[in-house]
PDB file of C-alpha atoms and ligand atoms in Angstrom:
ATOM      1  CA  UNK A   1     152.033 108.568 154.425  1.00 43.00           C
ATOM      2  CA  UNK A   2     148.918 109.599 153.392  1.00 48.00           C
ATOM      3  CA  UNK A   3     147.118 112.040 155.854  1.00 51.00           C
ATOM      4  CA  UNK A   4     144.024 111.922 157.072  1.00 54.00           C
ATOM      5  CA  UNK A   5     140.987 113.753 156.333  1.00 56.00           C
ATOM      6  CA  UNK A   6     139.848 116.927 158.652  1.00 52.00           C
ATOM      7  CA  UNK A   7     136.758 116.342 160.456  1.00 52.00           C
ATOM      8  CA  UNK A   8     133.170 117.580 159.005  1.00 50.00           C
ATOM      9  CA  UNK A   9     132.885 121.083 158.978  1.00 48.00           C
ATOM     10  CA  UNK A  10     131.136 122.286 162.305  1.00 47.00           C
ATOM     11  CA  UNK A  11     127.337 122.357 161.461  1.00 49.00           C
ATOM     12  CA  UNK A  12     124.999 125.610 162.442  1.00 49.00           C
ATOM     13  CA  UNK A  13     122.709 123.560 164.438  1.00 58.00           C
ATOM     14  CA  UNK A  14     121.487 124.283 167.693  1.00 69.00           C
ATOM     15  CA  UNK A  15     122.245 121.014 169.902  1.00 78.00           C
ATOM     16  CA  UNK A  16     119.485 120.507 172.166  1.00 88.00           C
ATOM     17  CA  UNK A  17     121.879 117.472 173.291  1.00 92.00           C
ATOM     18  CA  UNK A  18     125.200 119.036 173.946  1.00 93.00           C
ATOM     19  CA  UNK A  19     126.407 115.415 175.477  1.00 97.00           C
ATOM     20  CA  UNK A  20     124.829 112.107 174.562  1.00 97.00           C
ATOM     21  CA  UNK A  21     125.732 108.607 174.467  1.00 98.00           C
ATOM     22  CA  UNK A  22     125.017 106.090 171.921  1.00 98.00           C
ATOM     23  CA  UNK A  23     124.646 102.826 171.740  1.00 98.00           C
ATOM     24  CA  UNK A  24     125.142 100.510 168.685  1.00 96.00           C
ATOM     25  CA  UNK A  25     124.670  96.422 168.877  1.00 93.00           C
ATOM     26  CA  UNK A  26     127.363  94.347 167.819  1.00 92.00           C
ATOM     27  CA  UNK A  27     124.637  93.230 165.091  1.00 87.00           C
ATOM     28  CA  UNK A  28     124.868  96.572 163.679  1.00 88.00           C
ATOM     29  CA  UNK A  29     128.439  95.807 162.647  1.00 89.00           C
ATOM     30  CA  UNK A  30     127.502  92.639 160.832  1.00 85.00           C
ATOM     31  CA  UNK A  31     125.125  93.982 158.137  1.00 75.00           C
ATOM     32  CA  UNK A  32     123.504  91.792 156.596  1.00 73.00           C
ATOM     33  CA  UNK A  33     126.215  89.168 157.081  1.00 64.00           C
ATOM     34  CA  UNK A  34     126.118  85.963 159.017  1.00 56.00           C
ATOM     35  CA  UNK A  35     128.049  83.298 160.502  1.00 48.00           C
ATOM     36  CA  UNK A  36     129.668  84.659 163.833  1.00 46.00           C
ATOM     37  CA  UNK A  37     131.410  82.304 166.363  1.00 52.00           C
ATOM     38  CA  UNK A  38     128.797  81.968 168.955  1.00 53.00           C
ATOM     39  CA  UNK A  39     126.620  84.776 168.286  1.00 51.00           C
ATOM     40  CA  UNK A  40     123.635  86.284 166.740  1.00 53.00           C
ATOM     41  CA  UNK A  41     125.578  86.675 163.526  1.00 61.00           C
ATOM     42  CA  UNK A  42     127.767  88.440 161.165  1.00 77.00           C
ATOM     43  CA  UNK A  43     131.194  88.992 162.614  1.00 88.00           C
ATOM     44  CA  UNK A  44     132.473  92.810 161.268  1.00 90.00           C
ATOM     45  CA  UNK A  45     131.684  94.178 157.793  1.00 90.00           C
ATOM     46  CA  UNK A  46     133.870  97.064 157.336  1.00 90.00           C
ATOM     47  CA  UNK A  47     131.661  98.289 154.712  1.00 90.00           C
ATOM     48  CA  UNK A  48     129.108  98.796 157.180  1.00 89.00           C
ATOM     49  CA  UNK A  49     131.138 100.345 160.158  1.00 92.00           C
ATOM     50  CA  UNK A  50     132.714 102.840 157.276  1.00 93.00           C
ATOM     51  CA  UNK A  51     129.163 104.171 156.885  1.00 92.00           C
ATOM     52  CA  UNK A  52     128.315 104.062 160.772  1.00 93.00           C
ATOM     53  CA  UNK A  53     131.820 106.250 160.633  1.00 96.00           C
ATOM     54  CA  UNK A  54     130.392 108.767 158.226  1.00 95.00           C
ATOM     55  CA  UNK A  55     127.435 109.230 160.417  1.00 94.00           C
ATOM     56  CA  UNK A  56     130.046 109.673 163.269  1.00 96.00           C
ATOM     57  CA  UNK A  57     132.400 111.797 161.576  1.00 96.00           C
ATOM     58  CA  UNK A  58     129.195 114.241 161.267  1.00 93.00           C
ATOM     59  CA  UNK A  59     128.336 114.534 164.377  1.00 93.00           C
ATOM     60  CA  UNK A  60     132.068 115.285 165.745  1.00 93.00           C
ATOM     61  CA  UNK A  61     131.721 118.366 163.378  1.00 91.00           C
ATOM     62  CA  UNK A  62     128.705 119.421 165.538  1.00 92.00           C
ATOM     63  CA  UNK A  63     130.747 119.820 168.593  1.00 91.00           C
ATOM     64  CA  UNK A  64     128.548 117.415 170.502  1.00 94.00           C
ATOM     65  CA  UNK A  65     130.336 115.924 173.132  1.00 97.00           C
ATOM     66  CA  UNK A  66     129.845 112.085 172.250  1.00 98.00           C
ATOM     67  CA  UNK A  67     130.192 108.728 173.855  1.00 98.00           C
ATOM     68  CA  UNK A  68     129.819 105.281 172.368  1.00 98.00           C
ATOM     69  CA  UNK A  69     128.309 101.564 173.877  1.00 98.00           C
ATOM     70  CA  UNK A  70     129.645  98.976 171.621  1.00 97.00           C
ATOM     71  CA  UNK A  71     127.740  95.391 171.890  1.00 96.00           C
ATOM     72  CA  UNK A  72     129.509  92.444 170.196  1.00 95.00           C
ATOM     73  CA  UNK A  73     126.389  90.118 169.890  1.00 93.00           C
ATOM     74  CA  UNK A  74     127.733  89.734 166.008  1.00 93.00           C
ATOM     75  CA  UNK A  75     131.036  87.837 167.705  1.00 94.00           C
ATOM     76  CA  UNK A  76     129.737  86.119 170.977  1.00 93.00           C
ATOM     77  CA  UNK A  77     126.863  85.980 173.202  1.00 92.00           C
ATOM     78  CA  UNK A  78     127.109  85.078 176.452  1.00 92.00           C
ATOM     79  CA  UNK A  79     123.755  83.138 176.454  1.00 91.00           C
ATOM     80  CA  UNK A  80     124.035  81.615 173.150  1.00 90.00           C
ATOM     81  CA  UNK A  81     127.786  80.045 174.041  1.00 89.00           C
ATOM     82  CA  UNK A  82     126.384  79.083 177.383  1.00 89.00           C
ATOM     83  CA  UNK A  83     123.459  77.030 175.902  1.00 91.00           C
ATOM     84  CA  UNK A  84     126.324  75.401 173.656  1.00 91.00           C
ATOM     85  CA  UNK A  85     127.793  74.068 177.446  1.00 93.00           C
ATOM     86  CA  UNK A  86     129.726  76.717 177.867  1.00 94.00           C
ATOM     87  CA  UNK A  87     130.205  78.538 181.779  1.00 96.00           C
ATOM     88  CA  UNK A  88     127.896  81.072 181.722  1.00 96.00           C
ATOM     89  CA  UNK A  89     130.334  83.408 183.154  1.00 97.00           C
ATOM     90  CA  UNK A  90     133.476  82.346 180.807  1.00 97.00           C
ATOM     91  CA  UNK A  91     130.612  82.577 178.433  1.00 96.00           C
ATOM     92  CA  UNK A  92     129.920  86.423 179.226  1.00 97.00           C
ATOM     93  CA  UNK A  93     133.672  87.491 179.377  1.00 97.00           C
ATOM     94  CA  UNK A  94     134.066  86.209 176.167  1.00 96.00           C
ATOM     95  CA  UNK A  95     130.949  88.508 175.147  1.00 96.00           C
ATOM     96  CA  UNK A  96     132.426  91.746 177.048  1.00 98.00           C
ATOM     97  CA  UNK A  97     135.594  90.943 174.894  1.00 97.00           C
ATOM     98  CA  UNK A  98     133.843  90.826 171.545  1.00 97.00           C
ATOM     99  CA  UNK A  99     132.883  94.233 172.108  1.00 98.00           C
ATOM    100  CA  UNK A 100     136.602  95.501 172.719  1.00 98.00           C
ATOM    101  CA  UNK A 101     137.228  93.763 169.187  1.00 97.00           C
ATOM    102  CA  UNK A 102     134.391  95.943 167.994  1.00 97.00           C
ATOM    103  CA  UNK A 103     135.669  98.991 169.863  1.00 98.00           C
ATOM    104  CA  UNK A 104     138.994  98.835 168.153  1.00 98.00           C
ATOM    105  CA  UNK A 105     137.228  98.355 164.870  1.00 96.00           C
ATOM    106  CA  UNK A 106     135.439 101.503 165.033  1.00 97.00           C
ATOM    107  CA  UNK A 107     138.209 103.520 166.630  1.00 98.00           C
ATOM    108  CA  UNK A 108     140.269 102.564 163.333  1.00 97.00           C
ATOM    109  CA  UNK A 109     138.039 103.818 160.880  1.00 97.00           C
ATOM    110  CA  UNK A 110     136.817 106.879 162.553  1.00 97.00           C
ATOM    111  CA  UNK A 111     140.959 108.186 163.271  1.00 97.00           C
ATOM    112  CA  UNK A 112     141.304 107.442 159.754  1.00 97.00           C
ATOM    113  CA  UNK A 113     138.444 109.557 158.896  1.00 97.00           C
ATOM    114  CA  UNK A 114     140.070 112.641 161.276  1.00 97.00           C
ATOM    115  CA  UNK A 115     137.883 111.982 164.615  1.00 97.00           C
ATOM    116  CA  UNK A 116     139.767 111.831 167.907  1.00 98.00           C
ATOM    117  CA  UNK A 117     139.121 108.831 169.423  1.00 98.00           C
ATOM    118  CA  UNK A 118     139.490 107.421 172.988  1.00 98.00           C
ATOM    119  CA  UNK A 119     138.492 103.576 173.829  1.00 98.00           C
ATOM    120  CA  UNK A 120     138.376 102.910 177.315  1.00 98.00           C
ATOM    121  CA  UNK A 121     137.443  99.394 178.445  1.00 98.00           C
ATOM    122  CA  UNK A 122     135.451  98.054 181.968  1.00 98.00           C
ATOM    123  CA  UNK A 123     138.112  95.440 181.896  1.00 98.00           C
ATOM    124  CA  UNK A 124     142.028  96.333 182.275  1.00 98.00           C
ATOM    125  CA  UNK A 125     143.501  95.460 178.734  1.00 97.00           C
ATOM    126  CA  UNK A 126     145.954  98.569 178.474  1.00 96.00           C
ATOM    127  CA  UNK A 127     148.166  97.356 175.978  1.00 97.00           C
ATOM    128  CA  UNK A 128     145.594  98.185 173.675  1.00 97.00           C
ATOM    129  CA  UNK A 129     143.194 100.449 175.467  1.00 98.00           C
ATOM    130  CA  UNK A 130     142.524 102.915 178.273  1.00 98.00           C
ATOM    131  CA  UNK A 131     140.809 101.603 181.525  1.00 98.00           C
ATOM    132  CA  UNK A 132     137.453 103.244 182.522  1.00 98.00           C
ATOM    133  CA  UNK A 133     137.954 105.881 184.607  1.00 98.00           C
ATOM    134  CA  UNK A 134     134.913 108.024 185.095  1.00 98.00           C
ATOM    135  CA  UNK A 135     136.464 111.486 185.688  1.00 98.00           C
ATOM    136  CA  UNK A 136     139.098 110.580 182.848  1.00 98.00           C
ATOM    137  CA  UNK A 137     135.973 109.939 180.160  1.00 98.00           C
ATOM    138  CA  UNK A 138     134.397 113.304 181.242  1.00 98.00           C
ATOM    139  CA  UNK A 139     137.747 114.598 180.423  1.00 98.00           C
ATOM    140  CA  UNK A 140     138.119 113.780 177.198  1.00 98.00           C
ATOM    141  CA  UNK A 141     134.845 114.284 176.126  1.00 98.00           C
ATOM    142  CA  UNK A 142     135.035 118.326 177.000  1.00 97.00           C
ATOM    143  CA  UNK A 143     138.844 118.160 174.923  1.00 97.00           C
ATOM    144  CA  UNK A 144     136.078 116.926 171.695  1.00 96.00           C
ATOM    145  CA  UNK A 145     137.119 112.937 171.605  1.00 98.00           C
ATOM    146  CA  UNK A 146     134.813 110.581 170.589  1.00 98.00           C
ATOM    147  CA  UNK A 147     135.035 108.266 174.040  1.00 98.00           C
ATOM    148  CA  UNK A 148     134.107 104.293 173.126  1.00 98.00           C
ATOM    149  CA  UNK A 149     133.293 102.532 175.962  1.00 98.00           C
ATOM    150  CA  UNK A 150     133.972  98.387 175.859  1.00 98.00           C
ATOM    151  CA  UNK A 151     133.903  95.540 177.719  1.00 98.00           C
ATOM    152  CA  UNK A 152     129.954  95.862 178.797  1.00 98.00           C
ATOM    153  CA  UNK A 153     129.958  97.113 182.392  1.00 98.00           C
ATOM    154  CA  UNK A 154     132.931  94.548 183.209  1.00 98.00           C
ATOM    155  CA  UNK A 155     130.542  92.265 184.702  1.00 98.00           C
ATOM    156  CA  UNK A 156     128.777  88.879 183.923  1.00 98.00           C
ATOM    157  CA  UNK A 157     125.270  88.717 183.434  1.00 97.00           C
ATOM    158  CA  UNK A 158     124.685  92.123 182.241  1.00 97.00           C
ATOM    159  CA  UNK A 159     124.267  93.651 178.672  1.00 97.00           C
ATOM    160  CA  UNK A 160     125.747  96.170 176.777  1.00 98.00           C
ATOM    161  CA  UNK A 161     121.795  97.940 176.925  1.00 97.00           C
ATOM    162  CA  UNK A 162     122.766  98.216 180.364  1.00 98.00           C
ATOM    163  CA  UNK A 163     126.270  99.515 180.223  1.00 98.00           C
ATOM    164  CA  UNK A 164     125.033 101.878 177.973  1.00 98.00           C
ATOM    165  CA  UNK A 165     122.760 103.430 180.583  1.00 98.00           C
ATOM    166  CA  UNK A 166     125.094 103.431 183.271  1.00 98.00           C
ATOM    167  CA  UNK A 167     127.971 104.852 181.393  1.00 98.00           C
ATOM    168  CA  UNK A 168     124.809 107.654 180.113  1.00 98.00           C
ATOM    169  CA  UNK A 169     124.389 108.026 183.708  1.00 98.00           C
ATOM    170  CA  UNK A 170     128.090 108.434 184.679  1.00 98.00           C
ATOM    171  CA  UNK A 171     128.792 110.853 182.455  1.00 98.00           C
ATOM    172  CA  UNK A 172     125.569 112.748 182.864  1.00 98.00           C
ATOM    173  CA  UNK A 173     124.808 112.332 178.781  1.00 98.00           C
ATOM    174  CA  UNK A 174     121.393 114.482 178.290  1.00 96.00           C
ATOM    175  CA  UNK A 175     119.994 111.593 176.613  1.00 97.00           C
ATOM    176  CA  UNK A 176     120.850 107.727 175.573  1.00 98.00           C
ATOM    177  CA  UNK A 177     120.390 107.043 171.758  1.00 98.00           C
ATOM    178  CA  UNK A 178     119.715 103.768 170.950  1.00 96.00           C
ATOM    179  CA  UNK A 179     120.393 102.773 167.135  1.00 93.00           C
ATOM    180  CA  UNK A 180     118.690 100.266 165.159  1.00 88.00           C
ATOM    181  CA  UNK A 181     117.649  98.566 162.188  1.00 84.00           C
ATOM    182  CA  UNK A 182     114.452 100.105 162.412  1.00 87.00           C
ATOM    183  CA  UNK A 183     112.700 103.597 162.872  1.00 92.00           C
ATOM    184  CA  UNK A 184     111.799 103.024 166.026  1.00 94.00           C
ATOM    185  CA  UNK A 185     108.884 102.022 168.289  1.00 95.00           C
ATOM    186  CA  UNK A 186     105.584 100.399 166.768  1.00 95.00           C
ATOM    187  CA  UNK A 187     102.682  98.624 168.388  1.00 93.00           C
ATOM    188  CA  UNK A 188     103.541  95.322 166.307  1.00 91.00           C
ATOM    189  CA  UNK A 189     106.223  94.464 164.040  1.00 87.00           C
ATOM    190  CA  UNK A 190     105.692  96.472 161.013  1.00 86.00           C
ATOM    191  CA  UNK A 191     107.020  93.834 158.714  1.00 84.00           C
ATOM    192  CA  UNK A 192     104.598  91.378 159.549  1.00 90.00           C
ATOM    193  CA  UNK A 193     101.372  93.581 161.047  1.00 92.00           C
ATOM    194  CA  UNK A 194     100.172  95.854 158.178  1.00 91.00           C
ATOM    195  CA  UNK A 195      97.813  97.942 160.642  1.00 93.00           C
ATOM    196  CA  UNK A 196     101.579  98.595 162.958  1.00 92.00           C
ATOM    197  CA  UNK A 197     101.276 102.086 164.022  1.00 94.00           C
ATOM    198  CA  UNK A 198     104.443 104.145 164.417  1.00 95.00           C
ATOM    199  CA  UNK A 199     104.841 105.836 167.827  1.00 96.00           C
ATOM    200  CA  UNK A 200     106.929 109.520 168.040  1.00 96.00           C
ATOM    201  CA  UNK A 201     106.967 109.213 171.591  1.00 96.00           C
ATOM    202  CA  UNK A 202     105.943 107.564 174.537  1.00 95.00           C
ATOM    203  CA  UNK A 203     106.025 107.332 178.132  1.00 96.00           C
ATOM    204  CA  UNK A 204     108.752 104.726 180.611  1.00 95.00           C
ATOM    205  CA  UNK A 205     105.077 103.422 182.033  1.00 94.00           C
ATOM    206  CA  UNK A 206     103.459 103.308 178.366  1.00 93.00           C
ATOM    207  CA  UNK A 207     106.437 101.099 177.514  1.00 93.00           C
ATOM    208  CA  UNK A 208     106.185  99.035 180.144  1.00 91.00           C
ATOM    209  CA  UNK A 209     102.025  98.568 180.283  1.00 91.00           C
ATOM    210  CA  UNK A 210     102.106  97.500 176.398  1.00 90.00           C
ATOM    211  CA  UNK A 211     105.468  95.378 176.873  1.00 89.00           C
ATOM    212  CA  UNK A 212     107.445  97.154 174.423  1.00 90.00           C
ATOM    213  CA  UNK A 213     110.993  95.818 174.149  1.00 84.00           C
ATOM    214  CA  UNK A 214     112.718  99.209 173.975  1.00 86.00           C
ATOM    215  CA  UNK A 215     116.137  97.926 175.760  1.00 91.00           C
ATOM    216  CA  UNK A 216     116.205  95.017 178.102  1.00 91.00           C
ATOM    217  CA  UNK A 217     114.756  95.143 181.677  1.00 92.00           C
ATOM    218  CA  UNK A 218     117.625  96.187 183.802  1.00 93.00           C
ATOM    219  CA  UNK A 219     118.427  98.610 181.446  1.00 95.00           C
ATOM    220  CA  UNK A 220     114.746 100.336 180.821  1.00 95.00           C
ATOM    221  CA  UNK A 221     114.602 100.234 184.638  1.00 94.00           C
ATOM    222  CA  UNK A 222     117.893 102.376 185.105  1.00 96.00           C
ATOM    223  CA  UNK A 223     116.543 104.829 183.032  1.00 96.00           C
ATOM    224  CA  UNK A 224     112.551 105.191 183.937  1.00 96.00           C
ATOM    225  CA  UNK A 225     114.482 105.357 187.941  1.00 97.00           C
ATOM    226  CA  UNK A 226     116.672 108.189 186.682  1.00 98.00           C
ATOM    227  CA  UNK A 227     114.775 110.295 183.872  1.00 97.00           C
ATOM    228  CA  UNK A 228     117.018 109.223 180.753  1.00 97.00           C
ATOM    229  CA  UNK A 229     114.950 109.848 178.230  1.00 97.00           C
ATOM    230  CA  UNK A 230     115.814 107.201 175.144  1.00 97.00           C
ATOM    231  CA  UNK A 231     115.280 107.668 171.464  1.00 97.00           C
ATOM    232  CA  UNK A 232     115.094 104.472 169.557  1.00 96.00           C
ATOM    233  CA  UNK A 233     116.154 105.752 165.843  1.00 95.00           C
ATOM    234  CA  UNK A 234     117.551 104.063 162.568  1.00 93.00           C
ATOM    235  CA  UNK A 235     121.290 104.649 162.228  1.00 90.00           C
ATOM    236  CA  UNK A 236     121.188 103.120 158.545  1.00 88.00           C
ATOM    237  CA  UNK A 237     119.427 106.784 157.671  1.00 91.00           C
ATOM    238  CA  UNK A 238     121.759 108.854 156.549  1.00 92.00           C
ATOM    239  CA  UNK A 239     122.131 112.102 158.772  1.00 94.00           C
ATOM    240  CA  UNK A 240     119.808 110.548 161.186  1.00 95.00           C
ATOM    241  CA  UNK A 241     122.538 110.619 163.933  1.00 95.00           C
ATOM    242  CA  UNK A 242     122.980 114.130 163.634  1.00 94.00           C
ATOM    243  CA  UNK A 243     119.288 115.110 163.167  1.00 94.00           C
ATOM    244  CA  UNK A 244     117.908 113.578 166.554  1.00 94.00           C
ATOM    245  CA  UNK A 245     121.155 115.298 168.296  1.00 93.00           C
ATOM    246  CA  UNK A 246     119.762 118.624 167.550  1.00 91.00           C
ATOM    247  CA  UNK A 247     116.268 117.862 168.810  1.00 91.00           C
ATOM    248  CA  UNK A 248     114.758 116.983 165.116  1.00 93.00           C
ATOM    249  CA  UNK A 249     112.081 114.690 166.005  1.00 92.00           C
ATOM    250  CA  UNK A 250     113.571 111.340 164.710  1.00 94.00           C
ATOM    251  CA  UNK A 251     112.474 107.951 165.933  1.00 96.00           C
ATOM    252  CA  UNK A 252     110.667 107.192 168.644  1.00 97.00           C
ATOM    253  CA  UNK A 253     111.314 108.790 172.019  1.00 97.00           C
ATOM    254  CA  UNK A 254     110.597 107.610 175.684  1.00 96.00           C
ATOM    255  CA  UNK A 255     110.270 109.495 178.682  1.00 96.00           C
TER     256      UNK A 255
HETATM  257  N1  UDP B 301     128.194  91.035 178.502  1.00 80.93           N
HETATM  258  C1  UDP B 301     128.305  90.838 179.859  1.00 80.93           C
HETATM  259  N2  UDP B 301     128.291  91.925 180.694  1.00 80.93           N
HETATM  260  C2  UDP B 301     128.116  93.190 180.241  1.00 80.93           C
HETATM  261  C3  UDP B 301     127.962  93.383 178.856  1.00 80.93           C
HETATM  262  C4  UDP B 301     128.005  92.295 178.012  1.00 80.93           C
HETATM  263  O1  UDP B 301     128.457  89.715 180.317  1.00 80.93           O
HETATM  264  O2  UDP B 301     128.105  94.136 181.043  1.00 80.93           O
HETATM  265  C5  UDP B 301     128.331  89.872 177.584  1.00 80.93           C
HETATM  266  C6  UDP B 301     127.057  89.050 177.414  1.00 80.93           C
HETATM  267  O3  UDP B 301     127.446  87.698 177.316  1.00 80.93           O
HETATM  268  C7  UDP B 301     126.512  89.513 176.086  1.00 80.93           C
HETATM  269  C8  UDP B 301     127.766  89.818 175.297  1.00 80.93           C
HETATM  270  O4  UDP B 301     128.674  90.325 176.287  1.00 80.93           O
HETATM  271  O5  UDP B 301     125.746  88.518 175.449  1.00 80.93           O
HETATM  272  C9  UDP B 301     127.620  90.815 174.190  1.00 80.93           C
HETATM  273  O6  UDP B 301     126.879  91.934 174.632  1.00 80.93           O
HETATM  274  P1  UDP B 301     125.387  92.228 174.137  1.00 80.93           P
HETATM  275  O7  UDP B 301     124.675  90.944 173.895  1.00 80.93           O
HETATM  276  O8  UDP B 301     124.764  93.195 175.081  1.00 80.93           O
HETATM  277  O9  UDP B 301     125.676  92.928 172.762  1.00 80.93           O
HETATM  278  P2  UDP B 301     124.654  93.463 171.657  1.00 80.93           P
HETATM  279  O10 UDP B 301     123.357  92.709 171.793  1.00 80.93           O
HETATM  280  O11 UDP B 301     124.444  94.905 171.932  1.00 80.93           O
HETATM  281  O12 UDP B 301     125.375  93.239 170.385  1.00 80.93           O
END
C-alpha cells in the first residue's frame, strides 16, 4: 500500500492568526465546470480540490490551528430547487447535504496528501462522519487536525456564509477567511468597470453604506455584532492561503 506523503515542512512564519476558519463555496469545487443537479453549477472537479489541497497541506505545516466551511452550491441550492417546486425546506436539507458530499471530498484528498483530518457535520450522519460538538472541534484543532465542518448550521434557511461565522465564533477563530474567485473587494466589478478600484481594507459600516456583497446579510451582521474581522482573498493564488494567515496583507480585509 502505498504511503502517504508527510505534511509540508513547518514554515518560519510568524502567525498573526494562530486559529482561523475558512470558508470555501461549493462553486469553488466546480472549476470551471458546469452542469450540477439543482445548483449554481459544476458538481466536483478533483483537479481543482487537489490544488485547494496543496494550498491546505501548506498551511497544516504552519501549525495554524485550522477549520473549514464547506458550501455545496456546485450540487444543490436550496433556492434554486425550491423555485423548480421543490419544499423550500426539503429543498435546503438537500443543500446542507451537498456540502457533507463536499466535506468527504476534501477530507479524501487532503489524508492522502498526509493532513489529519476531522469532518464533523450539524446533522447526525455518523456512519460517515463525526457530529458537531463544540468542545470536541476545539479539541481536535489544539491535537493539529484540519476540522471540516458540514451540513451548513443544520438548519433551513441559512447559508453556509453563515455557518461559517458561527462555527468562527464557536471556536473563537481570530479571523474568518473567505475564499474566492477573485482578489477581493472592489467598488464595481472589475471585469466589466475599467475605472474598479481595489480596496485593502475597509470598515463593517463602509461595507454596508456602499452595499458591498462581502458575505450575505445574516452572516456580515454576525460578524460587524461580534468584531470578526473577514478577509475576502483569492484561493486560486498559489500560497495565498498561507500568506494572509501570517498577516501578509492579501485581499481585502473588513473590520
Ligand atoms: N443550507 C441551509 N442551511 C445552512 C446552510 C446551507 O439550508 O445552514 C442549504 C441552502 O439550501 C443552500 C445550500 O445548503 O443553498 C448550499 O449552501 P450554500 O448555498 O451556502 O453554499 P455555497 O454558496 O457556499 O456553495
Amino acid at each position: 500500500m502505498a504511503t502517504a506523503p508527510a505534511p509540508a515542512p513547518a514554515v518560519a512564519r510568524k502567525l498573526v492568526y494562530p486559529r482561523a476558519l475558512l470558508k470555501i463555496s461549493g462553486e469553488a469545487f466546480a472549476g470551471s465546470r458546469s452542469g450540477a443537479l439543482v445548483g449554481g453549477g459544476g458538481g466536483i472537479d478533483f483537479g481543482v480540490i487537489d490544488r485547494l489541497t496543496e494550498e491546505l497541506r501548506a498551511v497544516a505545516g504552519m501549525g495554524v490551528q485550522l477549520g473549514l466551511v464547506v458550501g455545496g452550491g456546485n450540487i444543490v441550492r436550496g433556492t434554486m430547487a425550491s423555485q423548480q417546486g421543490m419544499d423550500r425546506v426539503s429543498a435546503d436539507y438537500m443543500g446542507m447535504l451537498a456540502t457533507v458530499i463536499n466535506a468527504l471530498a476534501l477530507q479524501d484528498i487532503l489524508e492522502k496528501k498526509g493532513v489529519d483530518t476531522r469532518v464533523m457535520t450539524a446533522i447526525r450522519m455518523e456512519e460517515l462522519a463525526e457530529p458537531y460538538i463544540r468542545r470536541r472541534a476545539v479539541r481536535h484543532l489544539e491535537k493539529g487536525r484540519m476540522v471540516i465542518f458540514a451540513g451548513g448550521t443544520g438548519n433551513p434557511y441559512f447559508s453556509t456564509d453563515t455557518a461559517a461565522v458561527l462555527r468562527a465564533l464557536e471556536i473563537e477563530a481570530r479571523v474568518l477567511l473567505k475564499a474566492t474567485n477573485v482578489d477581493g473587494i472592489y467598488t464595481a466589478d472589475p471585469k466589466r468597470d475599467p475605472n474598479a478600484k481595489f480596496l485593502p481594507s475597509l470598515s463593517f459600516q463602509d461595507a454596508i453604506v456602499n452595499g458591498y456583497a462581502v458575505m450575505d446579510a445574516n452572516a456580515f451582521g454576525l460578524c460587524k455584532e461580534n468584531g470578526l474581522p473577514i478577509i475576502v482573498f483569492n484561493i486560486n493564488q498559489a500560497g495565498a492561503t498561507a500568506r494572509v494567515l501570517a498577516g501578509e496583507r492579501v485581499g481585502t480585509i473588513v473590520q
